[in-house]
Tab-separated table of C-alpha atoms in Angstrom:
chain	number	residue	atom	x	y	z
A	455	MET	CA	-182.065	-31.786	127.211
A	456	SER	CA	-183.891	-33.659	129.980
A	457	THR	CA	-187.613	-33.149	130.581
A	458	GLU	CA	-186.871	-31.875	134.082
A	459	LEU	CA	-184.448	-29.225	132.791
A	460	ALA	CA	-186.832	-28.142	130.023
A	461	THR	CA	-189.592	-27.674	132.610
A	462	LEU	CA	-187.233	-25.778	134.905
A	463	ILE	CA	-186.229	-23.361	132.122
A	464	ALA	CA	-189.829	-22.913	130.991
A	465	ASN	CA	-190.862	-21.954	134.530
A	466	ASN	CA	-187.768	-19.830	135.164
A	467	PRO	CA	-186.736	-18.119	131.874
A	468	ALA	CA	-184.274	-15.868	133.706
A	469	LEU	CA	-181.999	-18.892	134.144
A	470	VAL	CA	-180.761	-18.626	130.562
A	471	GLN	CA	-180.596	-14.834	130.418
A	472	THR	CA	-177.839	-14.235	132.962
A	473	GLY	CA	-175.067	-16.055	131.097
A	474	LEU	CA	-172.514	-18.530	132.458
A	475	ASP	CA	-170.231	-17.757	135.362
A	476	GLU	CA	-166.476	-18.403	135.188
A	477	ASP	CA	-166.623	-21.565	137.327
A	478	THR	CA	-169.292	-23.210	135.161
A	479	MET	CA	-167.420	-22.342	131.978
A	480	ALA	CA	-164.100	-23.599	133.365
A	481	VAL	CA	-165.453	-26.969	134.453
A	482	ALA	CA	-167.658	-27.473	131.366
A	483	GLY	CA	-164.815	-26.603	129.012
A	484	GLY	CA	-165.456	-26.361	125.266
A	485	SER	CA	-168.860	-28.059	125.513
A	486	ALA	CA	-170.337	-24.810	126.860
A	487	ASN	CA	-169.585	-22.797	123.740
A	488	GLN	CA	-173.019	-21.293	123.188
A	489	THR	CA	-172.011	-17.856	121.931
A	490	LYS	CA	-174.965	-16.216	120.203
A	491	ARG	CA	-174.222	-13.818	117.395
A	492	LEU	CA	-175.804	-12.009	114.490
A	493	SER	CA	-174.041	-12.602	111.164
A	494	LEU	CA	-174.223	-10.581	107.941
A	495	LYS	CA	-172.870	-13.418	105.791
A	496	GLY	CA	-174.149	-13.476	102.227
A	497	GLY	CA	-176.202	-10.321	102.676
A	498	VAL	CA	-178.623	-12.106	105.033
A	499	PHE	CA	-179.173	-11.539	108.748
A	500	ARG	CA	-178.393	-14.891	110.376
A	501	LYS	CA	-178.544	-15.998	114.009
A	502	ILE	CA	-175.618	-18.229	114.942
A	503	VAL	CA	-175.535	-20.223	118.176
A	504	GLY	CA	-172.456	-22.208	119.127
A	505	GLY	CA	-171.115	-21.841	115.586
A	506	LYS	CA	-174.278	-23.200	113.930
A	507	GLU	CA	-176.927	-21.229	112.070
A	508	VAL	CA	-180.288	-21.527	113.806
A	509	GLY	CA	-182.287	-18.929	111.884
A	510	ALA	CA	-182.220	-16.318	109.127
A	511	ILE	CA	-184.214	-13.245	108.136
A	512	GLU	CA	-184.818	-12.843	104.426
A	513	ASP	CA	-185.778	-9.161	104.772
A	514	ARG	CA	-183.149	-6.620	103.742
A	515	HIS	CA	-183.534	-4.764	107.035
A	516	MET	CA	-183.653	-5.569	110.732
A	517	ASN	CA	-184.188	-3.593	113.948
A	518	VAL	CA	-181.914	-3.917	116.990
A	519	ILE	CA	-180.985	-2.094	120.200
A	520	PHE	CA	-177.299	-1.577	120.963
A	521	VAL	CA	-176.706	-2.521	124.603
A	522	LYS	CA	-172.892	-2.367	124.559
A	523	MET	CA	-170.183	-1.286	122.115
A	524	ALA	CA	-166.407	-1.539	122.029
A	525	HIS	CA	-164.869	1.913	122.411
A	526	SER	CA	-162.683	1.451	119.353
A	527	ALA	CA	-162.391	-0.768	116.315
A	528	SER	CA	-160.334	-3.971	116.465
A	529	ARG	CA	-157.918	-5.480	113.940
A	530	GLN	CA	-157.070	-8.970	112.724
A	531	CYS	CA	-154.425	-9.966	110.193
A	532	TYR	CA	-154.321	-13.369	108.504
A	533	GLU	CA	-151.684	-15.009	106.353
A	534	GLY	CA	-152.794	-16.010	102.867
A	535	THR	CA	-156.269	-15.732	101.363
A	536	TYR	CA	-159.615	-16.508	102.973
A	537	GLU	CA	-160.990	-20.023	102.420
A	538	GLU	CA	-164.674	-20.764	103.031
A	539	GLY	CA	-165.159	-23.059	106.027
A	540	LYS	CA	-161.496	-23.120	107.025
A	541	VAL	CA	-160.728	-22.037	110.585
A	542	THR	CA	-157.328	-20.400	110.855
A	543	SER	CA	-155.473	-18.382	113.457
A	544	PRO	CA	-154.571	-14.740	112.772
A	545	ILE	CA	-150.894	-13.885	112.747
A	546	CYS	CA	-151.512	-10.581	114.542
A	547	TRP	CA	-154.456	-8.806	116.189
A	548	SER	CA	-155.393	-5.774	118.252
A	549	ASN	CA	-158.396	-4.940	120.423
A	550	ASP	CA	-157.839	-1.188	120.189
A	551	SER	CA	-156.317	-0.760	116.699
A	552	VAL	CA	-153.412	1.072	118.318
A	553	LYS	CA	-150.932	-1.712	118.984
A	554	PRO	CA	-150.888	-5.523	118.890
A	555	ASP	CA	-152.350	-7.285	121.916
A	556	ALA	CA	-149.898	-8.465	124.552
A	557	ASP	CA	-150.516	-12.150	123.751
A	558	VAL	CA	-149.478	-11.825	120.094
A	559	GLU	CA	-146.325	-13.940	119.862
A	560	SER	CA	-144.803	-12.265	116.791
A	561	PRO	CA	-146.330	-8.792	116.184
A	562	CYS	CA	-146.161	-7.536	112.607
A	563	ALA	CA	-145.139	-4.087	113.879
A	564	PRO	CA	-144.812	-2.244	117.203
A	565	SER	CA	-147.956	-0.221	116.457
A	566	CYS	CA	-150.815	-0.442	113.977
A	567	ASP	CA	-150.228	2.975	112.420
A	568	VAL	CA	-146.769	1.980	111.132
A	569	CYS	CA	-147.656	-1.590	110.168
A	570	PRO	CA	-147.430	-2.257	106.405
A	571	ASN	CA	-150.375	-4.661	106.693
A	572	SER	CA	-152.631	-1.779	107.779
A	573	ALA	CA	-151.964	0.203	104.610
A	574	LYS	CA	-154.435	0.266	101.731
A	575	GLY	CA	-153.385	-2.047	98.939
A	576	SER	CA	-151.515	-4.436	101.236
A	577	ASN	CA	-153.913	-7.350	100.732
A	578	ASP	CA	-153.616	-9.903	97.922
A	579	SER	CA	-156.059	-8.027	95.687
A	580	GLY	CA	-154.057	-4.820	95.988
A	581	VAL	CA	-157.165	-2.838	96.964
A	582	GLY	CA	-157.830	-3.086	100.703
A	583	ALA	CA	-155.637	-3.661	103.730
A	584	LYS	CA	-154.381	-7.080	104.733
A	585	CYS	CA	-155.144	-6.286	108.378
A	586	LYS	CA	-158.942	-6.016	108.653
A	587	LEU	CA	-160.810	-3.506	110.805
A	588	SER	CA	-164.137	-4.300	112.476
A	589	TRP	CA	-166.263	-2.922	115.302
A	590	ARG	CA	-167.600	-5.248	117.981
A	591	THR	CA	-171.019	-4.637	119.534
A	592	ALA	CA	-173.753	-6.380	121.534
A	593	VAL	CA	-177.416	-6.039	120.563
A	594	VAL	CA	-180.858	-7.262	121.607
A	595	LEU	CA	-184.093	-7.388	119.646
A	596	PRO	CA	-186.606	-4.562	120.338
A	597	GLN	CA	-189.479	-7.015	120.687
A	598	ASP	CA	-187.565	-8.967	123.348
A	599	PRO	CA	-185.097	-6.662	125.134
A	600	SER	CA	-184.690	-9.155	127.981
A	601	GLY	CA	-183.923	-11.998	125.546
A	602	ASP	CA	-180.704	-13.166	123.947
A	603	VAL	CA	-177.742	-10.803	123.799
A	604	LEU	CA	-176.293	-11.174	120.298
A	605	GLU	CA	-172.726	-10.461	119.278
A	606	LEU	CA	-172.682	-8.224	116.186
A	607	VAL	CA	-169.319	-7.638	114.512
A	608	ILE	CA	-169.549	-4.765	112.039
A	609	PRO	CA	-167.001	-4.918	109.188
A	610	ALA	CA	-165.045	-1.842	108.129
A	611	ALA	CA	-167.207	-1.109	105.077
A	612	SER	CA	-170.247	-0.860	107.354
A	613	ALA	CA	-168.426	0.927	110.182
A	614	PHE	CA	-166.762	3.867	108.435
A	615	GLY	CA	-167.931	6.400	105.890
A	616	LYS	CA	-170.432	9.177	105.356
A	617	GLU	CA	-174.203	9.513	105.419
A	618	GLU	CA	-176.100	8.190	102.419
A	619	ASN	CA	-179.677	9.474	102.111
A	620	GLY	CA	-180.479	9.393	105.795
A	621	ARG	CA	-178.503	6.224	106.498
A	622	TRP	CA	-175.108	6.120	108.168
A	623	PRO	CA	-172.158	3.736	108.606
A	624	PHE	CA	-171.899	2.678	112.246
A	625	LYS	CA	-169.359	5.190	113.619
A	626	SER	CA	-170.982	8.126	111.840
A	627	TYR	CA	-174.398	6.961	113.053
A	628	ILE	CA	-173.288	6.857	116.691
A	629	GLY	CA	-171.673	10.266	116.233
A	630	MET	CA	-174.922	11.643	114.845
A	631	LEU	CA	-176.845	10.358	117.866
A	632	ALA	CA	-174.252	11.802	120.248
A	633	SER	CA	-174.423	15.215	118.580
A	634	ASN	CA	-178.143	15.203	119.387
A	635	ASN	CA	-177.507	14.118	122.999
A	636	ILE	CA	-179.073	10.689	122.441
A	637	ALA	CA	-177.590	7.437	123.795
A	638	ALA	CA	-177.519	4.548	121.333
A	639	SER	CA	-179.154	2.261	123.902
A	640	ARG	CA	-182.249	4.506	123.914
A	641	VAL	CA	-182.895	4.125	120.199
A	642	VAL	CA	-184.292	1.283	118.121
A	643	THR	CA	-181.810	1.126	115.268
A	644	LYS	CA	-182.645	-0.036	111.769
A	645	MET	CA	-179.935	-1.993	109.965
A	646	GLN	CA	-180.396	-2.101	106.200
A	647	PHE	CA	-178.290	-3.791	103.555
A	648	ASP	CA	-176.863	-1.506	100.892
A	649	THR	CA	-178.081	-3.073	97.640
A	650	LYS	CA	-175.780	-0.916	95.509
A	651	VAL	CA	-172.748	-3.026	96.386
A	652	GLN	CA	-172.080	-6.724	95.838
A	653	PHE	CA	-170.559	-7.450	99.250
A	654	PRO	CA	-172.519	-7.458	102.538
A	655	LYS	CA	-172.697	-3.848	103.734
A	656	VAL	CA	-175.216	-2.441	106.192
A	657	LEU	CA	-176.145	1.150	106.987
A	658	PHE	CA	-177.867	2.375	110.136
A	659	SER	CA	-180.702	4.774	110.891
A	660	PRO	CA	-183.044	5.507	113.833
A	661	ALA	CA	-186.329	3.585	113.644
A	662	GLY	CA	-187.912	4.556	116.946
A	663	ALA	CA	-187.421	5.106	120.653
A	664	VAL	CA	-186.908	2.371	123.244
A	665	ASP	CA	-189.914	2.149	125.531
A	666	PRO	CA	-188.994	3.716	128.916
A	667	SER	CA	-190.353	0.596	130.616
A	668	ASP	CA	-187.512	-1.336	128.932
A	669	TYR	CA	-184.693	0.971	130.097
A	670	ASP	CA	-183.757	-1.204	133.076
A	671	ALA	CA	-183.760	-4.378	130.977
A	672	VAL	CA	-181.568	-2.813	128.282
A	673	SER	CA	-179.183	-1.375	130.867
A	674	GLY	CA	-178.926	-4.732	132.599
A	675	GLN	CA	-178.249	-6.531	129.332
A	676	GLY	CA	-175.233	-4.309	128.748
A	677	LYS	CA	-173.683	-5.567	131.988
A	678	THR	CA	-174.083	-9.284	131.319
A	679	PRO	CA	-171.120	-11.618	130.625
A	680	ALA	CA	-172.565	-12.148	127.131
A	681	ALA	CA	-172.341	-8.426	126.348
A	682	GLU	CA	-168.839	-8.145	127.805
A	683	SER	CA	-167.723	-11.133	125.739
A	684	ALA	CA	-169.330	-9.766	122.572
A	685	ILE	CA	-167.231	-6.601	122.525
A	686	ARG	CA	-163.954	-8.328	123.352
A	687	LEU	CA	-161.894	-9.704	120.487
A	688	THR	CA	-160.764	-13.240	121.260
A	689	VAL	CA	-158.918	-15.162	118.587
A	690	TYR	CA	-158.709	-18.809	117.666
A	691	LYS	CA	-155.229	-20.112	118.374
A	692	LYS	CA	-154.201	-23.372	116.789
A	693	LYS	CA	-152.615	-25.671	119.323
A	694	ALA	CA	-149.097	-26.728	118.558
A	695	GLU	CA	-148.932	-30.331	117.452
A	696	ALA	CA	-147.067	-32.552	119.866
A	697	LEU	CA	-143.876	-34.029	118.442
A	698	PRO	CA	-143.873	-37.847	118.223
A	699	GLU	CA	-141.936	-39.542	120.973
A	700	ILE	CA	-138.665	-41.013	119.775
A	701	ALA	CA	-137.562	-44.113	121.649
A	702	ALA	CA	-134.031	-43.981	122.949
A	703	PRO	CA	-131.786	-46.436	121.059
A	704	GLU	CA	-130.766	-49.597	122.857
A	705	PRO	CA	-127.137	-49.583	123.922
A	706	VAL	CA	-124.919	-51.544	121.508
A	707	VAL	CA	-121.873	-53.460	122.691
A	708	ARG	CA	-119.177	-53.248	120.051
A	709	VAL	CA	-116.546	-55.971	119.874
A	710	SER	CA	-113.242	-54.931	118.384
A	711	ASP	CA	-111.191	-57.409	116.338
A	712	LYS	CA	-107.985	-55.598	117.161
A	713	LYS	CA	-105.502	-57.201	119.540
A	714	ALA	CA	-105.485	-55.849	123.044
A	715	ALA	CA	-102.859	-53.203	123.714
A	716	PRO	CA	-99.826	-54.443	125.703
A	717	GLN	CA	-99.815	-53.838	129.443
A	718	ALA	CA	-97.907	-50.779	130.600
A	719	THR	CA	-94.360	-51.578	131.693
A	720	ASP	CA	-93.300	-50.888	135.265
A	721	ALA	CA	-91.280	-47.640	135.524
A	722	THR	CA	-88.402	-49.428	137.359
A	723	ASP	CA	-87.914	-51.816	134.435
A	724	VAL	CA	-87.658	-48.904	132.025
A	725	ILE	CA	-84.995	-47.176	134.107
A	726	GLN	CA	-82.944	-50.391	134.362
A	727	LYS	CA	-83.028	-50.768	130.566
A	728	TRP	CA	-81.714	-47.219	130.161
A	729	THR	CA	-78.829	-47.819	132.567
A	730	LYS	CA	-77.715	-51.006	130.806
A	731	LYS	CA	-77.068	-49.128	127.564
């Protein structure tokens, strides 16, 4: 980053809070991939920017404010088993968990409820489903509600289930808030890892109220391109490899060793031969 740009950002922090517009992203191409997300990998809260980890929180809990949430869970189905560090394309996916998205080339089924990959026991281990559920959300940190909007994808184990000692899986937690006429964006939510299980699983509980002076900032964050992008499932699609060009063969002149066929005889000569017999 140039000194001039660093000074400009330092004096105008709002420049990096509004996100990129479509024109900037289109012209910049892949170099502008600066998606910011919060990962639960390895049972640690990690901040990922542009695919690279830039920070981690060793504590087993973390507070966030939900600024936007997908209205339903999404689904992704992959062929084969997961390999650490390998980027692969799903064979089927759905933003609403009702039916495959329109851009899926070969859907596994016409709808998710009849798809064999959505059934329990369909994965390689015979326990869970091959097609994975998750819930996409956008969050900000309570201490900096006008700061980075982080994509938070909540896996099925953390999204569905029942209350456990005052802590809830995501969907049940949001339902609990709704039953008390409380919007999720008005609550500071505590995310806490469940230490009773070996895989990364978080449960949610209310930790406090959002300061009314931050209402406008939180509401505005939910309308940013970053928040809209966070709740929309977009999949990696492997580009088809171009087939190698095959040079057209040079024309070959074949010389026959057979004697040339005799010239056709004039029709009048043939008739005269017939009449002489």
